């Protein structure tokens, strides 16, 4: 891509950010007018829009009707064509201006000495802000407030809880309409809504935030996904292990997680007997947030020859991370989730070829679900460890593999892990959203921490390198992405129920059960709807449940040994023998 095109894109993005940031100020001016005494937090432009954190007087909780009122007031202010005026002020002047705004006072107190402090004025509203902004409010025409949510000040659960009002803004009415249509479609596909409608999973306050409870149908789909991937991995010479969910803190100190990741983990004390004086003796344990230490302990339990490498160790390992309750989001960001995790121990000369094989696996998985994807290569950060030679070998291996496979990628300079570079795969779903799922990370550090070695051809001991990799990533998150991508109508091979047999009357119930038995014997998941209802009602119910095949059975079909086949997307497919239906459904399995 040429520099001029990139510069134009950057300029457009900057202009859109300025427009949205200015609209956030417009919203704040409307809120101040409607709710005098409001305390304001911050109001930045973000991807797809903007927000402002506010603390309303009297702890007033905003409703959808309130958002409509705020939006109407914004339009009234915008029509006045007021200027957004920038003013440089001293620290003392800023403190005096915001004496009744405690959150702004806190921000002012933290500004570095000597930094230029600026405010922006819009009518009666003055904000502490670096800018830039549009010149006049008449340029703010195409905006919409979208939702309100809770947010802690400075993202600190110990601090004040504010209300975060989200909105979006665009340069043209067509762009705004297109975005709102996209949002409406995304809401229809929300996996939390689909999970409830299709009886797949639920959440319960007694379990805690971010800890899903899988119902029988949801469990069935997750197991099908795991079984499919397990079979593929074993065919690619992976070996499966099972490792503990908890480890003593000594292990987490050895791995470095205790020093660098402790706040994101769950720790607890266990009484393990008495000491010589009869006092209780305790050990601290931590619930695992990742699987790599366990896999390295499995590897290090035995001696290994260079001929055994690469060794590909995988596990569907459930991990737990102490995400703040305010940021958990259904299956997409959970406290407990299962990773399709693998760690591959390799010699230096094997890194490039192994990354190629991993990219082949990524392509197989993504193409199975019809996802297009690109990649991002993150390179050496400033606070890295390891030799220049190691970093050059690893980075070149990852870059060359991407180029050999012809995968479009961008360089994310300096954003690799401290122990090695990485590739992140970003897929695009049916409505154009980008999701980061697969990751391939080079690690030249952790194997040595756990004493991982192999004997070389010269009979010396060497420490292998390790590739961390996840293809689906969090299986819960990937499940949520699939539900939204397919709008609940998962591929036939992943559906909990693949076919519903629908007898037209009670007289055909026994024959319908016979059809279900025959299909089940062929390895299919089948149910019979024996409800005493009209056929059309049964078909409608099956359609709502996204069941791929509806097999209607009347007197004529029962006598002929056939069923009338209806597909959830294609409609009526005509009459078929039961064996032919089984073959048709099985043909859709990967």
PDB file of N, CA and C in Angstrom, residues 504-580:
ATOM      1  N   UNK A 504     -47.725 -36.027  11.175  1.00  0.00           N
ATOM      2  CA  UNK A 504     -48.863 -35.134  10.928  1.00  0.00           C
ATOM      3  C   UNK A 504     -49.970 -35.365  11.952  1.00  0.00           C
ATOM      4  N   UNK A 505     -50.167 -36.606  12.348  1.00  0.00           N
ATOM      5  CA  UNK A 505     -51.177 -36.912  13.362  1.00  0.00           C
ATOM      6  C   UNK A 505     -50.622 -37.960  14.316  1.00  0.00           C
ATOM      7  N   UNK A 506     -51.356 -38.203  15.394  1.00  0.00           N
ATOM      8  CA  UNK A 506     -50.903 -39.181  16.379  1.00  0.00           C
ATOM      9  C   UNK A 506     -50.785 -40.578  15.771  1.00  0.00           C
ATOM     10  N   UNK A 507     -51.531 -40.829  14.695  1.00  0.00           N
ATOM     11  CA  UNK A 507     -51.482 -42.144  14.060  1.00  0.00           C
ATOM     12  C   UNK A 507     -50.082 -42.459  13.512  1.00  0.00           C
ATOM     13  N   UNK A 508     -49.288 -41.412  13.225  1.00  0.00           N
ATOM     14  CA  UNK A 508     -47.946 -41.625  12.662  1.00  0.00           C
ATOM     15  C   UNK A 508     -46.832 -41.549  13.720  1.00  0.00           C
ATOM     16  N   UNK A 509     -47.180 -41.407  15.000  1.00  0.00           N
ATOM     17  CA  UNK A 509     -46.146 -41.262  16.027  1.00  0.00           C
ATOM     18  C   UNK A 509     -45.214 -42.468  16.083  1.00  0.00           C
ATOM     19  N   UNK A 510     -45.792 -43.656  16.010  1.00  0.00           N
ATOM     20  CA  UNK A 510     -44.951 -44.854  16.080  1.00  0.00           C
ATOM     21  C   UNK A 510     -44.020 -44.945  14.881  1.00  0.00           C
ATOM     22  N   UNK A 511     -44.534 -44.646  13.689  1.00  0.00           N
ATOM     23  CA  UNK A 511     -43.692 -44.657  12.490  1.00  0.00           C
ATOM     24  C   UNK A 511     -42.601 -43.587  12.590  1.00  0.00           C
ATOM     25  N   UNK A 512     -42.953 -42.447  13.169  1.00  0.00           N
ATOM     26  CA  UNK A 512     -41.969 -41.368  13.328  1.00  0.00           C
ATOM     27  C   UNK A 512     -40.839 -41.806  14.253  1.00  0.00           C
ATOM     28  N   UNK A 513     -41.188 -42.508  15.323  1.00  0.00           N
ATOM     29  CA  UNK A 513     -40.144 -43.013  16.223  1.00  0.00           C
ATOM     30  C   UNK A 513     -39.247 -44.014  15.501  1.00  0.00           C
ATOM     31  N   UNK A 514     -39.813 -44.780  14.589  1.00  0.00           N
ATOM     32  CA  UNK A 514     -39.012 -45.720  13.807  1.00  0.00           C
ATOM     33  C   UNK A 514     -38.027 -45.005  12.899  1.00  0.00           C
ATOM     34  N   UNK A 515     -38.487 -43.908  12.278  1.00  0.00           N
ATOM     35  CA  UNK A 515     -37.583 -43.098  11.441  1.00  0.00           C
ATOM     36  C   UNK A 515     -36.440 -42.541  12.283  1.00  0.00           C
ATOM     37  N   UNK A 516     -36.764 -42.009  13.462  1.00  0.00           N
ATOM     38  CA  UNK A 516     -35.733 -41.455  14.337  1.00  0.00           C
ATOM     39  C   UNK A 516     -34.719 -42.518  14.736  1.00  0.00           C
ATOM     40  N   UNK A 517     -35.201 -43.736  15.018  1.00  0.00           N
ATOM     41  CA  UNK A 517     -34.298 -44.828  15.392  1.00  0.00           C
ATOM     42  C   UNK A 517     -33.350 -45.164  14.249  1.00  0.00           C
ATOM     43  N   UNK A 518     -33.873 -45.200  13.029  1.00  0.00           N
ATOM     44  CA  UNK A 518     -33.039 -45.518  11.862  1.00  0.00           C
ATOM     45  C   UNK A 518     -31.970 -44.447  11.648  1.00  0.00           C
ATOM     46  N   UNK A 519     -32.349 -43.177  11.782  1.00  0.00           N
ATOM     47  CA  UNK A 519     -31.377 -42.092  11.592  1.00  0.00           C
ATOM     48  C   UNK A 519     -30.353 -42.071  12.723  1.00  0.00           C
ATOM     49  N   UNK A 520     -30.795 -42.337  13.942  1.00  0.00           N
ATOM     50  CA  UNK A 520     -29.856 -42.375  15.072  1.00  0.00           C
ATOM     51  C   UNK A 520     -28.835 -43.484  14.889  1.00  0.00           C
ATOM     52  N   UNK A 521     -29.276 -44.622  14.319  1.00  0.00           N
ATOM     53  CA  UNK A 521     -28.358 -45.729  14.066  1.00  0.00           C
ATOM     54  C   UNK A 521     -27.293 -45.357  13.053  1.00  0.00           C
ATOM     55  N   UNK A 522     -27.625 -44.373  12.199  1.00  0.00           N
ATOM     56  CA  UNK A 522     -26.645 -43.897  11.213  1.00  0.00           C
ATOM     57  C   UNK A 522     -25.702 -42.847  11.808  1.00  0.00           C
ATOM     58  N   UNK A 523     -25.914 -42.512  13.094  1.00  0.00           N
ATOM     59  CA  UNK A 523     -25.019 -41.580  13.773  1.00  0.00           C
ATOM     60  C   UNK A 523     -25.520 -40.153  13.822  1.00  0.00           C
ATOM     61  N   UNK A 524     -26.832 -39.961  13.580  1.00  0.00           N
ATOM     62  CA  UNK A 524     -27.393 -38.611  13.556  1.00  0.00           C
ATOM     63  C   UNK A 524     -28.133 -38.309  14.855  1.00  0.00           C
ATOM     64  N   UNK A 525     -28.307 -37.019  15.129  1.00  0.00           N
ATOM     65  CA  UNK A 525     -29.003 -36.558  16.330  1.00  0.00           C
ATOM     66  C   UNK A 525     -30.419 -36.126  15.925  1.00  0.00           C
ATOM     67  N   UNK A 526     -31.397 -36.882  16.384  1.00  0.00           N
ATOM     68  CA  UNK A 526     -32.760 -36.734  15.884  1.00  0.00           C
ATOM     69  C   UNK A 526     -33.744 -36.674  17.050  1.00  0.00           C
ATOM     70  N   UNK A 527     -34.787 -35.879  16.886  1.00  0.00           N
ATOM     71  CA  UNK A 527     -35.883 -35.836  17.842  1.00  0.00           C
ATOM     72  C   UNK A 527     -37.199 -36.032  17.098  1.00  0.00           C
ATOM     73  N   UNK A 528     -38.235 -36.388  17.861  1.00  0.00           N
ATOM     74  CA  UNK A 528     -39.584 -36.527  17.314  1.00  0.00           C
ATOM     75  C   UNK A 528     -40.495 -35.548  18.044  1.00  0.00           C
ATOM     76  N   UNK A 529     -41.249 -34.748  17.297  1.00  0.00           N
ATOM     77  CA  UNK A 529     -42.206 -33.819  17.901  1.00  0.00           C
ATOM     78  C   UNK A 529     -43.576 -34.485  17.914  1.00  0.00           C
ATOM     79  N   UNK A 530     -43.926 -35.060  19.044  1.00  0.00           N
ATOM     80  CA  UNK A 530     -45.197 -35.772  19.166  1.00  0.00           C
ATOM     81  C   UNK A 530     -46.291 -34.910  19.780  1.00  0.00           C
ATOM     82  N   UNK A 531     -46.074 -33.606  19.847  1.00  0.00           N
ATOM     83  CA  UNK A 531     -47.086 -32.723  20.428  1.00  0.00           C
ATOM     84  C   UNK A 531     -48.387 -32.816  19.630  1.00  0.00           C
ATOM     85  N   UNK A 532     -49.495 -32.728  20.335  1.00  0.00           N
ATOM     86  CA  UNK A 532     -50.809 -32.805  19.697  1.00  0.00           C
ATOM     87  C   UNK A 532     -51.158 -31.423  19.126  1.00  0.00           C
ATOM     88  N   UNK A 533     -50.429 -31.048  18.069  1.00  0.00           N
ATOM     89  CA  UNK A 533     -50.608 -29.744  17.432  1.00  0.00           C
ATOM     90  C   UNK A 533     -50.612 -29.912  15.921  1.00  0.00           C
ATOM     91  N   UNK A 534     -50.990 -28.838  15.244  1.00  0.00           N
ATOM     92  CA  UNK A 534     -50.991 -28.883  13.786  1.00  0.00           C
ATOM     93  C   UNK A 534     -49.554 -28.959  13.260  1.00  0.00           C
ATOM     94  N   UNK A 535     -49.411 -29.558  12.094  1.00  0.00           N
ATOM     95  CA  UNK A 535     -48.101 -29.735  11.484  1.00  0.00           C
ATOM     96  C   UNK A 535     -47.379 -28.394  11.312  1.00  0.00           C
ATOM     97  N   UNK A 536     -48.103 -27.347  10.874  1.00  0.00           N
ATOM     98  CA  UNK A 536     -47.477 -26.047  10.627  1.00  0.00           C
ATOM     99  C   UNK A 536     -46.879 -25.461  11.899  1.00  0.00           C
ATOM    100  N   UNK A 537     -47.536 -25.703  13.034  1.00  0.00           N
ATOM    101  CA  UNK A 537     -47.007 -25.212  14.308  1.00  0.00           C
ATOM    102  C   UNK A 537     -45.711 -25.928  14.663  1.00  0.00           C
ATOM    103  N   UNK A 538     -45.661 -27.220  14.380  1.00  0.00           N
ATOM    104  CA  UNK A 538     -44.443 -27.992  14.667  1.00  0.00           C
ATOM    105  C   UNK A 538     -43.286 -27.534  13.764  1.00  0.00           C
ATOM    106  N   UNK A 539     -43.602 -27.288  12.501  1.00  0.00           N
ATOM    107  CA  UNK A 539     -42.561 -26.814  11.570  1.00  0.00           C
ATOM    108  C   UNK A 539     -42.046 -25.453  12.012  1.00  0.00           C
ATOM    109  N   UNK A 540     -42.960 -24.566  12.416  1.00  0.00           N
ATOM    110  CA  UNK A 540     -42.554 -23.234  12.859  1.00  0.00           C
ATOM    111  C   UNK A 540     -41.642 -23.313  14.082  1.00  0.00           C
ATOM    112  N   UNK A 541     -41.969 -24.225  15.005  1.00  0.00           N
ATOM    113  CA  UNK A 541     -41.147 -24.389  16.204  1.00  0.00           C
ATOM    114  C   UNK A 541     -39.755 -24.896  15.831  1.00  0.00           C
ATOM    115  N   UNK A 542     -39.683 -25.848  14.923  1.00  0.00           N
ATOM    116  CA  UNK A 542     -38.381 -26.371  14.486  1.00  0.00           C
ATOM    117  C   UNK A 542     -37.571 -25.284  13.782  1.00  0.00           C
ATOM    118  N   UNK A 543     -38.233 -24.446  12.998  1.00  0.00           N
ATOM    119  CA  UNK A 543     -37.546 -23.345  12.314  1.00  0.00           C
ATOM    120  C   UNK A 543     -36.971 -22.361  13.337  1.00  0.00           C
ATOM    121  N   UNK A 544     -37.769 -22.062  14.365  1.00  0.00           N
ATOM    122  CA  UNK A 544     -37.304 -21.139  15.404  1.00  0.00           C
ATOM    123  C   UNK A 544     -36.074 -21.692  16.111  1.00  0.00           C
ATOM    124  N   UNK A 545     -36.027 -23.016  16.267  1.00  0.00           N
ATOM    125  CA  UNK A 545     -34.880 -23.667  16.896  1.00  0.00           C
ATOM    126  C   UNK A 545     -33.718 -23.881  15.931  1.00  0.00           C
ATOM    127  N   UNK A 546     -33.855 -23.397  14.701  1.00  0.00           N
ATOM    128  CA  UNK A 546     -32.812 -23.499  13.651  1.00  0.00           C
ATOM    129  C   UNK A 546     -32.460 -24.947  13.321  1.00  0.00           C
ATOM    130  N   UNK A 547     -33.367 -25.888  13.526  1.00  0.00           N
ATOM    131  CA  UNK A 547     -33.084 -27.283  13.221  1.00  0.00           C
ATOM    132  C   UNK A 547     -32.947 -27.437  11.704  1.00  0.00           C
ATOM    133  N   UNK A 548     -31.840 -28.018  11.229  1.00  0.00           N
ATOM    134  CA  UNK A 548     -31.574 -28.031   9.785  1.00  0.00           C
ATOM    135  C   UNK A 548     -32.627 -28.757   8.945  1.00  0.00           C
ATOM    136  N   UNK A 549     -33.068 -29.944   9.416  1.00  0.00           N
ATOM    137  CA  UNK A 549     -33.980 -30.757   8.601  1.00  0.00           C
ATOM    138  C   UNK A 549     -35.251 -31.082   9.382  1.00  0.00           C
ATOM    139  N   UNK A 550     -36.376 -30.863   8.731  1.00  0.00           N
ATOM    140  CA  UNK A 550     -37.682 -31.245   9.267  1.00  0.00           C
ATOM    141  C   UNK A 550     -38.239 -32.353   8.372  1.00  0.00           C
ATOM    142  N   UNK A 551     -38.524 -33.482   8.959  1.00  0.00           N
ATOM    143  CA  UNK A 551     -38.952 -34.664   8.211  1.00  0.00           C
ATOM    144  C   UNK A 551     -40.417 -34.927   8.531  1.00  0.00           C
ATOM    145  N   UNK A 552     -41.280 -34.556   7.597  1.00  0.00           N
ATOM    146  CA  UNK A 552     -42.722 -34.654   7.816  1.00  0.00           C
ATOM    147  C   UNK A 552     -43.198 -36.041   7.412  1.00  0.00           C
ATOM    148  N   UNK A 553     -44.039 -36.627   8.288  1.00  0.00           N
ATOM    149  CA  UNK A 553     -44.473 -38.004   8.086  1.00  0.00           C
ATOM    150  C   UNK A 553     -46.000 -38.075   8.226  1.00  0.00           C
ATOM    151  N   UNK A 554     -46.661 -38.297   7.100  1.00  0.00           N
ATOM    152  CA  UNK A 554     -48.104 -38.514   7.098  1.00  0.00           C
ATOM    153  C   UNK A 554     -48.415 -39.962   6.774  1.00  0.00           C
ATOM    154  N   UNK A 555     -49.689 -40.255   6.534  1.00  0.00           N
ATOM    155  CA  UNK A 555     -50.104 -41.631   6.248  1.00  0.00           C
ATOM    156  C   UNK A 555     -49.411 -42.154   5.003  1.00  0.00           C
ATOM    157  N   UNK A 556     -49.354 -41.316   3.949  1.00  0.00           N
ATOM    158  CA  UNK A 556     -48.747 -41.745   2.687  1.00  0.00           C
ATOM    159  C   UNK A 556     -47.261 -42.049   2.878  1.00  0.00           C
ATOM    160  N   UNK A 557     -46.553 -41.182   3.584  1.00  0.00           N
ATOM    161  CA  UNK A 557     -45.124 -41.390   3.798  1.00  0.00           C
ATOM    162  C   UNK A 557     -44.880 -42.633   4.656  1.00  0.00           C
ATOM    163  N   UNK A 558     -45.714 -42.813   5.665  1.00  0.00           N
ATOM    164  CA  UNK A 558     -45.545 -43.984   6.536  1.00  0.00           C
ATOM    165  C   UNK A 558     -45.686 -45.275   5.752  1.00  0.00           C
ATOM    166  N   UNK A 559     -46.578 -45.283   4.793  1.00  0.00           N
ATOM    167  CA  UNK A 559     -46.801 -46.492   3.991  1.00  0.00           C
ATOM    168  C   UNK A 559     -45.692 -46.707   2.967  1.00  0.00           C
ATOM    169  N   UNK A 560     -45.111 -45.602   2.460  1.00  0.00           N
ATOM    170  CA  UNK A 560     -44.095 -45.712   1.396  1.00  0.00           C
ATOM    171  C   UNK A 560     -42.680 -45.880   1.936  1.00  0.00           C
ATOM    172  N   UNK A 561     -42.474 -45.609   3.238  1.00  0.00           N
ATOM    173  CA  UNK A 561     -41.123 -45.691   3.808  1.00  0.00           C
ATOM    174  C   UNK A 561     -40.290 -44.457   3.509  1.00  0.00           C
ATOM    175  N   UNK A 562     -40.952 -43.391   3.099  1.00  0.00           N
ATOM    176  CA  UNK A 562     -40.256 -42.146   2.809  1.00  0.00           C
ATOM    177  C   UNK A 562     -40.676 -41.073   3.820  1.00  0.00           C
ATOM    178  N   UNK A 563     -40.003 -39.932   3.757  1.00  0.00           N
ATOM    179  CA  UNK A 563     -40.391 -38.761   4.546  1.00  0.00           C
ATOM    180  C   UNK A 563     -40.366 -37.549   3.620  1.00  0.00           C
ATOM    181  N   UNK A 564     -41.218 -36.589   3.910  1.00  0.00           N
ATOM    182  CA  UNK A 564     -41.207 -35.335   3.174  1.00  0.00           C
ATOM    183  C   UNK A 564     -40.207 -34.413   3.845  1.00  0.00           C
ATOM    184  N   UNK A 565     -39.177 -34.011   3.114  1.00  0.00           N
ATOM    185  CA  UNK A 565     -38.034 -33.307   3.705  1.00  0.00           C
ATOM    186  C   UNK A 565     -38.159 -31.797   3.495  1.00  0.00           C
ATOM    187  N   UNK A 566     -37.942 -31.080   4.585  1.00  0.00           N
ATOM    188  CA  UNK A 566     -37.930 -29.616   4.525  1.00  0.00           C
ATOM    189  C   UNK A 566     -36.639 -29.129   5.177  1.00  0.00           C
ATOM    190  N   UNK A 567     -35.939 -28.210   4.491  1.00  0.00           N
ATOM    191  CA  UNK A 567     -34.687 -27.659   5.009  1.00  0.00           C
ATOM    192  C   UNK A 567     -34.939 -26.263   5.571  1.00  0.00           C
ATOM    193  N   UNK A 568     -34.220 -25.907   6.643  1.00  0.00           N
ATOM    194  CA  UNK A 568     -34.480 -24.638   7.322  1.00  0.00           C
ATOM    195  C   UNK A 568     -34.244 -23.422   6.422  1.00  0.00           C
ATOM    196  N   UNK A 569     -33.341 -23.538   5.442  1.00  0.00           N
ATOM    197  CA  UNK A 569     -33.042 -22.409   4.553  1.00  0.00           C
ATOM    198  C   UNK A 569     -33.586 -22.603   3.152  1.00  0.00           C
ATOM    199  N   UNK A 570     -33.594 -23.844   2.668  1.00  0.00           N
ATOM    200  CA  UNK A 570     -33.970 -24.114   1.281  1.00  0.00           C
ATOM    201  C   UNK A 570     -35.442 -24.445   1.103  1.00  0.00           C
ATOM    202  N   UNK A 571     -36.151 -24.683   2.205  1.00  0.00           N
ATOM    203  CA  UNK A 571     -37.570 -24.999   2.107  1.00  0.00           C
ATOM    204  C   UNK A 571     -37.828 -26.446   1.730  1.00  0.00           C
ATOM    205  N   UNK A 572     -38.909 -26.700   0.981  1.00  0.00           N
ATOM    206  CA  UNK A 572     -39.352 -28.060   0.646  1.00  0.00           C
ATOM    207  C   UNK A 572     -38.400 -28.729  -0.336  1.00  0.00           C
ATOM    208  N   UNK A 573     -37.873 -29.891   0.052  1.00  0.00           N
ATOM    209  CA  UNK A 573     -36.958 -30.651  -0.812  1.00  0.00           C
ATOM    210  C   UNK A 573     -37.622 -31.893  -1.402  1.00  0.00           C
ATOM    211  N   UNK A 574     -38.899 -32.105  -1.077  1.00  0.00           N
ATOM    212  CA  UNK A 574     -39.610 -33.256  -1.628  1.00  0.00           C
ATOM    213  C   UNK A 574     -39.457 -34.494  -0.765  1.00  0.00           C
ATOM    214  N   UNK A 575     -40.019 -35.614  -1.267  1.00  0.00           N
ATOM    215  CA  UNK A 575     -39.990 -36.886  -0.527  1.00  0.00           C
ATOM    216  C   UNK A 575     -38.696 -37.642  -0.792  1.00  0.00           C
ATOM    217  N   UNK A 576     -38.169 -38.297   0.246  1.00  0.00           N
ATOM    218  CA  UNK A 576     -36.932 -39.073   0.127  1.00  0.00           C
ATOM    219  C   UNK A 576     -37.030 -40.318   0.995  1.00  0.00           C
ATOM    220  N   UNK A 577     -36.352 -41.399   0.609  1.00  0.00           N
ATOM    221  CA  UNK A 577     -36.207 -42.549   1.509  1.00  0.00           C
ATOM    222  C   UNK A 577     -35.388 -42.128   2.734  1.00  0.00           C
ATOM    223  N   UNK A 578     -35.644 -42.758   3.839  1.00  0.00           N
ATOM    224  CA  UNK A 578     -34.947 -42.399   5.076  1.00  0.00           C
ATOM    225  C   UNK A 578     -33.441 -42.565   4.932  1.00  0.00           C
ATOM    226  N   UNK A 579     -32.993 -43.608   4.270  1.00  0.00           N
ATOM    227  CA  UNK A 579     -31.555 -43.828   4.080  1.00  0.00           C
ATOM    228  C   UNK A 579     -30.936 -42.701   3.279  1.00  0.00           C
ATOM    229  N   UNK A 580     -31.673 -42.176   2.294  1.00  0.00           N
ATOM    230  CA  UNK A 580     -31.163 -41.065   1.482  1.00  0.00           C
ATOM    231  C   UNK A 580     -31.035 -39.796   2.324  1.00  0.00           C
TER     232      UNK A 580
END
